[in-house]
Coordinates of N, CA, C and O in Angstrom, one line a residue:
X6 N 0.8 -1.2 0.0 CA 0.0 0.0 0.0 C 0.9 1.2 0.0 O 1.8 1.3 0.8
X7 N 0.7 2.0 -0.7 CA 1.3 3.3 -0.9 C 0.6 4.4 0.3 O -0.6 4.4 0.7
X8 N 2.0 5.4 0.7 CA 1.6 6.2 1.7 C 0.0 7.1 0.9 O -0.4 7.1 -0.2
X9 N -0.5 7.7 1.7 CA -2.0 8.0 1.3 C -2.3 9.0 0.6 O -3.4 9.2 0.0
X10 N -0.7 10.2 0.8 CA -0.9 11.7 0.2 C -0.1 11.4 -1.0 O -0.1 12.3 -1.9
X11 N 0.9 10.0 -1.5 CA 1.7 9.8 -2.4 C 0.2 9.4 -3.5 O 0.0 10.0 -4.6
X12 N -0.5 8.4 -2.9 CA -1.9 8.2 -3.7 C -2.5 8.8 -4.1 O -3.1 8.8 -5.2
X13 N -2.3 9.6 -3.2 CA -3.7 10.9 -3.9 C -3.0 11.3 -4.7 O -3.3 11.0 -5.8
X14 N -1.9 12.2 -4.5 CA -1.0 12.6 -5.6 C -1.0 12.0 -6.8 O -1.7 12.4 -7.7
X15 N -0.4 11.1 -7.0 CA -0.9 10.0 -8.3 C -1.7 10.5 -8.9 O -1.8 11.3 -9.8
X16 N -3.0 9.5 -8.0 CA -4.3 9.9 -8.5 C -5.1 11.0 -9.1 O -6.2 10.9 -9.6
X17 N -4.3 12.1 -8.9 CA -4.7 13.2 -9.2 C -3.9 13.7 -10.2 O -4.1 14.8 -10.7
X18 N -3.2 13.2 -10.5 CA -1.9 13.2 -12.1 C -2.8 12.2 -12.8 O -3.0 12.4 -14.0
X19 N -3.2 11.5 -12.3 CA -3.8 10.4 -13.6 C -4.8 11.4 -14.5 O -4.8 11.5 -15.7
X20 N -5.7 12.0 -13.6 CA -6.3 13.3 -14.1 C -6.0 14.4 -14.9 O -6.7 14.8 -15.8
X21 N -4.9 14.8 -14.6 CA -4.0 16.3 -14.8 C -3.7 15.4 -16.4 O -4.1 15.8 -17.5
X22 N -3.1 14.0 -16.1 CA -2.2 13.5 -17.4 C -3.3 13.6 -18.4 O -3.0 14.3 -19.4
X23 N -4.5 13.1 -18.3 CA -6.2 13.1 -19.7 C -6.3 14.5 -19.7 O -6.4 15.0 -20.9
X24 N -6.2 15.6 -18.5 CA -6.3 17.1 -19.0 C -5.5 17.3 -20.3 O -6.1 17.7 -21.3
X25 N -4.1 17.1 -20.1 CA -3.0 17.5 -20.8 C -3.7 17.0 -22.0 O -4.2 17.8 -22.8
X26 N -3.8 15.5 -22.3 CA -3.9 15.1 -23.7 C -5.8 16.0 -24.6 O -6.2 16.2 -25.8
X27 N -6.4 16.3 -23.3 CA -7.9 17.4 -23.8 C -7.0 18.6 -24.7 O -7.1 18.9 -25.9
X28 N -6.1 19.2 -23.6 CA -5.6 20.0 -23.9 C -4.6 20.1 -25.5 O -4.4 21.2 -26.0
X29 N -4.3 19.4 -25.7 CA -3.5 19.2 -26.9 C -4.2 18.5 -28.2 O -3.8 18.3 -29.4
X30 N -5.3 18.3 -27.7 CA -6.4 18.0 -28.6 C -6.9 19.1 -29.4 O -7.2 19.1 -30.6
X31 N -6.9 20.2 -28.4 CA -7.8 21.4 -28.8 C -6.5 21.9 -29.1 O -7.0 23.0 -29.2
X32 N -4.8 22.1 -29.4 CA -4.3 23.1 -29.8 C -4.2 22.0 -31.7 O -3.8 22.3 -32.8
X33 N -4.7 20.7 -31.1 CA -4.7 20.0 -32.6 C -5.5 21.1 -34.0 O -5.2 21.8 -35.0
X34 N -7.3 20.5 -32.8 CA -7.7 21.3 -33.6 C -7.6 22.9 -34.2 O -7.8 23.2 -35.4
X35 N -7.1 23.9 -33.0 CA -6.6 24.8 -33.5 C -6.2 25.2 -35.4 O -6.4 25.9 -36.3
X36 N -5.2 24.0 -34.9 CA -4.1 23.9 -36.1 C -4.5 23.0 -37.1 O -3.5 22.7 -37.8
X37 N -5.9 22.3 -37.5 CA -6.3 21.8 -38.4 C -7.4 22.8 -38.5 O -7.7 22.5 -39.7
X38 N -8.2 23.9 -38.1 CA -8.8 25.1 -38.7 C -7.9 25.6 -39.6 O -8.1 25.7 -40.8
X39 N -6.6 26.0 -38.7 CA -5.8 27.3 -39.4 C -5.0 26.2 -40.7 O -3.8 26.5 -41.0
X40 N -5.7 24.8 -41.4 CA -4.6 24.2 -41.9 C -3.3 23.8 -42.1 O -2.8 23.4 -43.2
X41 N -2.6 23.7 -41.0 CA -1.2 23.5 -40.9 C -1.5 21.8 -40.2 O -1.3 21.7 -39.0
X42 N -1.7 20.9 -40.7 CA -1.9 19.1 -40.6 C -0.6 19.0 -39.7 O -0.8 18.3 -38.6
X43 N 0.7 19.7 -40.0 CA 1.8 19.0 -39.4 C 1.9 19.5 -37.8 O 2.3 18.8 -36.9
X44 N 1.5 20.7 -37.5 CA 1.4 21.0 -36.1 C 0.3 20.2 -35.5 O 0.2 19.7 -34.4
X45 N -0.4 20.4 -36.4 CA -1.9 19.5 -35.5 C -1.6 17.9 -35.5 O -2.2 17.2 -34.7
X46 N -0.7 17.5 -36.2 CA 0.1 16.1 -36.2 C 0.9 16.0 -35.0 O 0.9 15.2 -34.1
X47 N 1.5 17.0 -35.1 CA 2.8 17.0 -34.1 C 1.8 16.6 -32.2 O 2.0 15.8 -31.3
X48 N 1.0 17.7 -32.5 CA -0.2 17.6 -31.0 C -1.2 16.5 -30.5 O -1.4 16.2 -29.3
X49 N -1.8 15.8 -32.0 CA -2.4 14.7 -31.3 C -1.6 13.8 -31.4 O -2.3 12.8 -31.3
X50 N -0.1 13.4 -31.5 CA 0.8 12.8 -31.2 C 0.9 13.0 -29.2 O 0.5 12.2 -28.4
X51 N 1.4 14.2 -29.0 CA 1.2 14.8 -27.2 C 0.2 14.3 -27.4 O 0.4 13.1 -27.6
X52 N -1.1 14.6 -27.5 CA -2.1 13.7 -26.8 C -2.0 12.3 -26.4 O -2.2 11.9 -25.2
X53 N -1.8 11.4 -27.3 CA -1.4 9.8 -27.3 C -0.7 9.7 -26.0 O -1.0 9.0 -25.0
X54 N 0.6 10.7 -26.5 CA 1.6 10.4 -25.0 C 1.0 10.8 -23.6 O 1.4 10.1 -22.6
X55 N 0.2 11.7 -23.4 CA -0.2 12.1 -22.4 C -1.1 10.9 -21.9 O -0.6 10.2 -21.1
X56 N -2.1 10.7 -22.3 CA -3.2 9.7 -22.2 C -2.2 8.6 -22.0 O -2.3 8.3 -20.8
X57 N -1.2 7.9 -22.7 CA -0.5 6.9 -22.2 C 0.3 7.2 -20.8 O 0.6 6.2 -20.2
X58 N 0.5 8.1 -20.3 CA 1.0 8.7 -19.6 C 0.0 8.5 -18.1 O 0.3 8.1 -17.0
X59 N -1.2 8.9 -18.9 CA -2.1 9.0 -17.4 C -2.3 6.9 -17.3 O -2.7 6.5 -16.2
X60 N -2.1 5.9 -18.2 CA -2.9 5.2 -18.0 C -1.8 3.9 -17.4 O -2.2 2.8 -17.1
X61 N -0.2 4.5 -17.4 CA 1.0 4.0 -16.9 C 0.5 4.4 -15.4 O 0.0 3.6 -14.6
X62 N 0.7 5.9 -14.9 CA 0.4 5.5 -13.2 C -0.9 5.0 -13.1 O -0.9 4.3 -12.1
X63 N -2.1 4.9 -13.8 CA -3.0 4.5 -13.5 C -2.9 2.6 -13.3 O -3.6 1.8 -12.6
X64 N -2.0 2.4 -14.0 CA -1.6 0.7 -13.9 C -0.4 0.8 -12.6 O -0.1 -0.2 -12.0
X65 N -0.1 1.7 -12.3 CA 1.2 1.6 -11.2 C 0.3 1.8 -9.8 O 0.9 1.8 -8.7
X66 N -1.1 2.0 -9.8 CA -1.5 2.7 -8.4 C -2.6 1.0 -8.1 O -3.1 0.5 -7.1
X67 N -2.6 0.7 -9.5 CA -3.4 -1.2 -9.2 C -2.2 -1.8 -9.1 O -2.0 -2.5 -8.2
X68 N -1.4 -1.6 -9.7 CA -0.3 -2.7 -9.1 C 0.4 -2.8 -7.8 O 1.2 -3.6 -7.4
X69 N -0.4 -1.4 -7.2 CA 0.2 -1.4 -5.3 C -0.8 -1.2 -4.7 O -0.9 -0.3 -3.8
X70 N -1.9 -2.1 -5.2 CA -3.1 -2.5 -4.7 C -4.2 -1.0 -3.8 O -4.9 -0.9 -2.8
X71 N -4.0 0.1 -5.0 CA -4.6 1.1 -4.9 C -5.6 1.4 -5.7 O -5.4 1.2 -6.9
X72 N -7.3 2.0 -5.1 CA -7.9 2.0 -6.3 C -7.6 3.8 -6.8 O -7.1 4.9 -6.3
X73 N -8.1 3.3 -8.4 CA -8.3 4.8 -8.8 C -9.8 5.7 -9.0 O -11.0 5.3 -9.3
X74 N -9.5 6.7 -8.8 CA -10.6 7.3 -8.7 C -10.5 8.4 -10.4 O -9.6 9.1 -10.8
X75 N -11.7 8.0 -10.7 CA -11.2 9.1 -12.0 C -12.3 10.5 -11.8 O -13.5 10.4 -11.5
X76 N -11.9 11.5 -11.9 CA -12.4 12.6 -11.4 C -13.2 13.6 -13.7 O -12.9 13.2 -14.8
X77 N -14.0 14.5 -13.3 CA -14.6 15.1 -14.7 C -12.8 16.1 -15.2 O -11.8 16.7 -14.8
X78 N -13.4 15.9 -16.1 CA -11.7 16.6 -17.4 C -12.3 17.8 -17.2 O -13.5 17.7 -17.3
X79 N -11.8 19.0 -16.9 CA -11.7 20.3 -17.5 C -11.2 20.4 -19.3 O -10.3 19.9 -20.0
X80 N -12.3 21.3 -19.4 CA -12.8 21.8 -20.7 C -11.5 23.0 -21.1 O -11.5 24.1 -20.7
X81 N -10.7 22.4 -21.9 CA -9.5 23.7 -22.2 C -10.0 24.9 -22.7 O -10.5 25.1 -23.8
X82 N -9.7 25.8 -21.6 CA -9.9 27.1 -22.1 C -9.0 28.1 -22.4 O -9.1 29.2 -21.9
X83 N -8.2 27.7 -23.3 CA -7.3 28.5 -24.2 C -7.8 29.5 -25.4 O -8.4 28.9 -26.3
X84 N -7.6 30.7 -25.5 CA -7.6 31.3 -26.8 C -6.4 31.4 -27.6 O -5.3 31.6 -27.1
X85 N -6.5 31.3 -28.8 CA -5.4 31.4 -30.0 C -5.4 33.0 -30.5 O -6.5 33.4 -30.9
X86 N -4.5 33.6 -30.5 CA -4.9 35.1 -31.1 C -3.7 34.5 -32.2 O -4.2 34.6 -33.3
X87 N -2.7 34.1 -32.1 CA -1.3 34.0 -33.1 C -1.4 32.1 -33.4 O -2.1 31.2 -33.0
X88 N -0.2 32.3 -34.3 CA -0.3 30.6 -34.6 C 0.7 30.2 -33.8 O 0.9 29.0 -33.6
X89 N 1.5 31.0 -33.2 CA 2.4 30.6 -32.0 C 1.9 30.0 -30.6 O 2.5 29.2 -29.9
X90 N 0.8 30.5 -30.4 CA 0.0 30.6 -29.4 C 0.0 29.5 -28.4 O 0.3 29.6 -27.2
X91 N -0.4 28.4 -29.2 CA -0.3 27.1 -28.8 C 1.0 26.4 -28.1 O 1.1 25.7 -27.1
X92 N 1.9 26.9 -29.1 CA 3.2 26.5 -29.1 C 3.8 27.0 -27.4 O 4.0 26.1 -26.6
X93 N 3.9 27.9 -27.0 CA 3.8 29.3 -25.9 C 2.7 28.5 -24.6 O 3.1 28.5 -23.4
X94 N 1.7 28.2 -24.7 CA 0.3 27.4 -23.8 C 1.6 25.9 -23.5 O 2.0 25.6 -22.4
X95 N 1.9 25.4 -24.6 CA 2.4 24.1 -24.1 C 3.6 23.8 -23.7 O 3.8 22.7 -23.1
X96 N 4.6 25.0 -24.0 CA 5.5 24.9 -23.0 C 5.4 25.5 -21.2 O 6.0 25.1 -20.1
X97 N 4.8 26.2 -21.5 CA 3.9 26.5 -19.8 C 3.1 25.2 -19.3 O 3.0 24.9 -18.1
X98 N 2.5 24.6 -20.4 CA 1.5 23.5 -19.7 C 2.5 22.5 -19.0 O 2.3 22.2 -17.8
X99 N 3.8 22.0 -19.8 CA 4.8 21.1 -19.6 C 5.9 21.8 -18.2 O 6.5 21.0 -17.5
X100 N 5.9 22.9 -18.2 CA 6.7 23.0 -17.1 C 5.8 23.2 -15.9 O 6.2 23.1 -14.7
X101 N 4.4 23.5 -16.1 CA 3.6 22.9 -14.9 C 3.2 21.9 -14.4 O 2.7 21.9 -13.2
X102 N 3.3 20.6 -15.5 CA 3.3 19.1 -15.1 C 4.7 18.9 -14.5 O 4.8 18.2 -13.5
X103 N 6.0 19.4 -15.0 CA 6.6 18.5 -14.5 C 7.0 19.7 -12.7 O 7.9 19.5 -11.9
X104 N 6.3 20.4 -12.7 CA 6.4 21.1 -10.9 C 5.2 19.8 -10.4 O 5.4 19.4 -9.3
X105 N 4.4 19.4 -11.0 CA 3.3 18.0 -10.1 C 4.2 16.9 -10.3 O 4.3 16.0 -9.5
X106 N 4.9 17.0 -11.3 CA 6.0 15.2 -11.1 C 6.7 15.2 -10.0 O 6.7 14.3 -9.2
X107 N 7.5 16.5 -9.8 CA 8.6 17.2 -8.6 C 7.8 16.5 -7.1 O 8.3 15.8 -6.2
X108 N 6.6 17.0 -7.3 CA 6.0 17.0 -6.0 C 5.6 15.6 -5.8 O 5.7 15.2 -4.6
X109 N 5.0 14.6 -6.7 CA 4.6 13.3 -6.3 C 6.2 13.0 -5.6 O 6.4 12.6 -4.5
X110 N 7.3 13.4 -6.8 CA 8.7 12.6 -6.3 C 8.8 12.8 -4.8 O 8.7 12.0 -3.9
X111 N 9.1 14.5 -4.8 CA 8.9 14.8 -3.3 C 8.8 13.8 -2.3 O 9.6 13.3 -1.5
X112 N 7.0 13.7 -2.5 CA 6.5 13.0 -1.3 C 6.6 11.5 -1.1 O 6.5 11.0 0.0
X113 N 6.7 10.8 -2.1 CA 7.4 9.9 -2.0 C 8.7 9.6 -1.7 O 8.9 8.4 -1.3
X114 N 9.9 10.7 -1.9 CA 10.8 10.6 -1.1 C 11.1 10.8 0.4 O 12.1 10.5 1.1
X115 N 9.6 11.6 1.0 CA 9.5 12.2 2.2 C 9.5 11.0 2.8 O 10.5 10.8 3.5
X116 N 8.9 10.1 2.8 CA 8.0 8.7 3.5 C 9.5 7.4 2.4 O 9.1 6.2 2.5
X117 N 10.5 7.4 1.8 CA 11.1 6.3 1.8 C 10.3 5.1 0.6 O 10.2 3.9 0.6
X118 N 10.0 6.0 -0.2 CA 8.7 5.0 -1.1 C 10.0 5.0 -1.9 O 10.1 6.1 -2.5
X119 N 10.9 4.1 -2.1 CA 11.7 3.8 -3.2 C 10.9 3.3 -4.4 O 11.3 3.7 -5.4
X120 N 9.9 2.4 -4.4 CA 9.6 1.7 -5.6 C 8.8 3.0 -6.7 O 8.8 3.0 -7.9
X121 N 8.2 3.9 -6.0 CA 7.3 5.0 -6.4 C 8.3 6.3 -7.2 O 8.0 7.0 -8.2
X122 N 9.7 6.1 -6.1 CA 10.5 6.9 -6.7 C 10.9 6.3 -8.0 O 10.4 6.8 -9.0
X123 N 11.8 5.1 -8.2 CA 12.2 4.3 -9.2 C 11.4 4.7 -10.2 O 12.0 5.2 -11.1
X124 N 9.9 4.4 -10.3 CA 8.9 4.5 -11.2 C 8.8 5.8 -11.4 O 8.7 6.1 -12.6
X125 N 8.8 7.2 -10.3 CA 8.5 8.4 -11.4 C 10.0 9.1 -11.9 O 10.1 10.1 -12.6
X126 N 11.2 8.0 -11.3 CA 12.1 9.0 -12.2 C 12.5 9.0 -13.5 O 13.4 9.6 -14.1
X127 N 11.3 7.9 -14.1 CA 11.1 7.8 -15.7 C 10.1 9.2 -16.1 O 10.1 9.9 -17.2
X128 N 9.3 9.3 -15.1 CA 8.5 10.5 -15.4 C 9.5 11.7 -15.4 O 9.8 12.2 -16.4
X129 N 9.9 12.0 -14.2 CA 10.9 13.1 -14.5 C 12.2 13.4 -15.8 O 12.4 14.5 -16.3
X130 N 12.8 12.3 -16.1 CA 13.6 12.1 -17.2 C 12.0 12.4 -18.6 O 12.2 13.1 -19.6
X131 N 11.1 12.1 -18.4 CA 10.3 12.4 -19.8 C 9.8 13.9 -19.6 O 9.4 14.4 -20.7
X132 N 9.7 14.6 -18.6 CA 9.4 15.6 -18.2 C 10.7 16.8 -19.0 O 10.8 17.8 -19.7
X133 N 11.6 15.9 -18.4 CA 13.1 16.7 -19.2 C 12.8 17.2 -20.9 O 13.1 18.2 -21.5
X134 N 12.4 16.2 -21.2 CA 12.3 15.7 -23.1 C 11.2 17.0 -23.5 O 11.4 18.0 -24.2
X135 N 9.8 16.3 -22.6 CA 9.2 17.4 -22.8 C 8.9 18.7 -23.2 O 8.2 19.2 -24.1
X136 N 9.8 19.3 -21.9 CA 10.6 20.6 -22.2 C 11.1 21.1 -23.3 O 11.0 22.1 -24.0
X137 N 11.8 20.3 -23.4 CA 12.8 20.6 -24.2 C 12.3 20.6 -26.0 O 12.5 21.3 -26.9
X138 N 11.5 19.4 -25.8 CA 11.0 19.6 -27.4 C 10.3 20.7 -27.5 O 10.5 21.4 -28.5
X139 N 9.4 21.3 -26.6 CA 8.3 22.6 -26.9 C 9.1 23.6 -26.7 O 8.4 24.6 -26.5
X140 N 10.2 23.9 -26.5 CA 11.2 24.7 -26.2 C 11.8 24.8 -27.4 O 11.8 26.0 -27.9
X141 N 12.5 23.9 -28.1 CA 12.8 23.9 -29.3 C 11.5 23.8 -30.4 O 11.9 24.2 -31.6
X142 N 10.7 23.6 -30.3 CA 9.5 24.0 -31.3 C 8.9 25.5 -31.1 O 8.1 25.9 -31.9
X143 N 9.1 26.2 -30.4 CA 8.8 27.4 -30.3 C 10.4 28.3 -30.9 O 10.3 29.3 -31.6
X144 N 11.9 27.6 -30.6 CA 12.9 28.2 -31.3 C 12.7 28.0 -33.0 O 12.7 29.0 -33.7
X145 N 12.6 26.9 -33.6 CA 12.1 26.3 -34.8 C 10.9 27.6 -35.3 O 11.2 28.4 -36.3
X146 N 9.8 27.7 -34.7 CA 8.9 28.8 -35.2 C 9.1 30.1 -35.0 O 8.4 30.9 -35.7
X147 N 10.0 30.5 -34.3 CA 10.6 31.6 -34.1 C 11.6 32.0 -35.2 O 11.5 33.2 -35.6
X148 N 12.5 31.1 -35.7 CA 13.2 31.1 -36.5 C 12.6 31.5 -38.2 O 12.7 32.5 -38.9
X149 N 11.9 30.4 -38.4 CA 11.3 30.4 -39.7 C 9.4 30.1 -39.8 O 8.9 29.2 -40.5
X150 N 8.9 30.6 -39.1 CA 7.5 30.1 -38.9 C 6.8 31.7 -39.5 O 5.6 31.9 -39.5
X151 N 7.8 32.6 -40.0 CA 7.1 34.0 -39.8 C 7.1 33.9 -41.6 O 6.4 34.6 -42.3
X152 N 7.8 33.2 -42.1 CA 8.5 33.2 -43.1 C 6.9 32.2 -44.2 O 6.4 31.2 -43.6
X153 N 6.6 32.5 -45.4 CA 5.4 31.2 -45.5 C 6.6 30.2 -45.8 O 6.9 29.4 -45.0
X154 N 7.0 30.3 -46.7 CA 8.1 29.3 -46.8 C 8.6 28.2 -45.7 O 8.3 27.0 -45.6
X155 N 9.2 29.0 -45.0 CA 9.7 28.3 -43.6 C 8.5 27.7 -42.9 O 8.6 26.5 -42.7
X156 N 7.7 28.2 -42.6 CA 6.0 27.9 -41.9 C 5.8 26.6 -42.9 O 5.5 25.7 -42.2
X157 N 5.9 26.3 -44.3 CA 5.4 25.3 -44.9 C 6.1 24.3 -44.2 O 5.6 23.4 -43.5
X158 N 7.8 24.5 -44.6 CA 8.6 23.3 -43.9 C 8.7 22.8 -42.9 O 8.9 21.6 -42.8
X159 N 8.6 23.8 -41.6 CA 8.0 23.3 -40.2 C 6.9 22.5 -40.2 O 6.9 21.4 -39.7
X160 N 6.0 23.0 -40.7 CA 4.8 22.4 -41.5 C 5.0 20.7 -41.3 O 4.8 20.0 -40.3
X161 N 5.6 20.5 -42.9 CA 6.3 19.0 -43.1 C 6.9 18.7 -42.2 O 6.6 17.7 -41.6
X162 N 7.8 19.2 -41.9 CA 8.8 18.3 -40.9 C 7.8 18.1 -39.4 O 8.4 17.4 -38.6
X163 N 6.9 18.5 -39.1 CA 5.8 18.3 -38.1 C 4.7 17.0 -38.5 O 4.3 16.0 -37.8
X164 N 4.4 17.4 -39.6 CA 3.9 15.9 -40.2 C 4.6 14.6 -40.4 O 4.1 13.7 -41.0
X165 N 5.7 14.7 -39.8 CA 6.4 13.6 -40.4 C 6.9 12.5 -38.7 O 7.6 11.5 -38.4
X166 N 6.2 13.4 -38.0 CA 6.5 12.5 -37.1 C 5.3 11.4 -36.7 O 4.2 11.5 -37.2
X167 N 5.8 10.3 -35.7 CA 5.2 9.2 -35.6 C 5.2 8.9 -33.9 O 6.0 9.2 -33.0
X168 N 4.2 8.5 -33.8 CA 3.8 7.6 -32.6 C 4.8 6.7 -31.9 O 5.2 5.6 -32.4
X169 N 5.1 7.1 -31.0 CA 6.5 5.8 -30.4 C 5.6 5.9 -28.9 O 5.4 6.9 -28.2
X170 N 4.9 4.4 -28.7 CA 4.5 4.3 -27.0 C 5.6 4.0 -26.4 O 6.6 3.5 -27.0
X171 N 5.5 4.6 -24.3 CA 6.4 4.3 -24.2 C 6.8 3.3 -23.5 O 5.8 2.8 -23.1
X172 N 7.8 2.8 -23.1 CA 8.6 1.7 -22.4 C 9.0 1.4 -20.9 O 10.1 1.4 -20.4
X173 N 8.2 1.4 -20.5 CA 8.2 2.0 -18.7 C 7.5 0.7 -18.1 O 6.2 0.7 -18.0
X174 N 8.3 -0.4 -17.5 CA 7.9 -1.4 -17.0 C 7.5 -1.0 -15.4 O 8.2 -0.4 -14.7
X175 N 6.2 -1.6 -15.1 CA 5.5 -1.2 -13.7 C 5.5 -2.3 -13.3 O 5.0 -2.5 -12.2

């Protein structure tokens, strides 16, 4: 049995994690309005991972014989004024999941929960990546996104990516 505030914590990431992928749903569609397929590719890709994301601790909180409680999704309420917009929302969204990974670690390290740590410091190492790609997708659009030319090839090279689930034995 896992300490009870490490649980809840979880459990409340399992939540946060389906927000994230709501959320990257709507910056999909965003970007299949404004026609750009490869940003809105690139996002309901984040979604996949996110949802996979929530349904790894959600298998880690049965496998330490905890139940889950699944709570209502908040409805994303983002506006787009720029095509950047999104890009800008999701690096803030990502460095405020990974301040909730910080804190499950935390508390699990407060109470000696080695197996819980083990298991989120795959989260935190993907938290790293995270960052870092919407960090570099906002330098990328910054660069040549103003440009139509450049905007087309970000474009493609955003469509061109693919679904990799991830590898995180619980």
């Amino acid at each position: 049995m896992l300490d009870p505030k490490v649980k809840e914590l979880i459990n409340t990431q399992v939540n946060k994690e389906f927000y994230s992928a709501y959320l990257y749903l709507d910056f999909a569609n965003y970007y299949e309005d404004q026609g750009l397929d490869g940003f809105a590719n690139w996002y309901v890709i984040q979604a996949q991972e996110e949802r996979d994301h929530a349904m790894l601790m959600r298998t880690y909180l049965f496998n330490n014989g905890e139940k889950v409680t699944l709570e209502a999704i908040d409805k994303p309420d983002k506006t787009y004024n720029n095509i950047d917009d999104p890009l800008k929302f999701g690096l803030e969204h990502e460095q405020y999941v990974t301040s909730l990974i910080n804190n499950i670690y935390r508390a699990a390290q407060d109470v000696n929960d080695y197996r819980t740590m083990q298991c989120f410091d795959w989260f935190v190492k993907e938290q790293g990546e995270e960052e870092k790609n919407a960090e570099d997708l906002i330098k990328k659009f910054t660069l040549y996104g103003h440009d139509p030319k450049g905007l087309y090839a970000l474009n493609q090279e955003l469509l061109g990516r693919v679904y990799a689930a991830p590898s995180l034995v619980l």
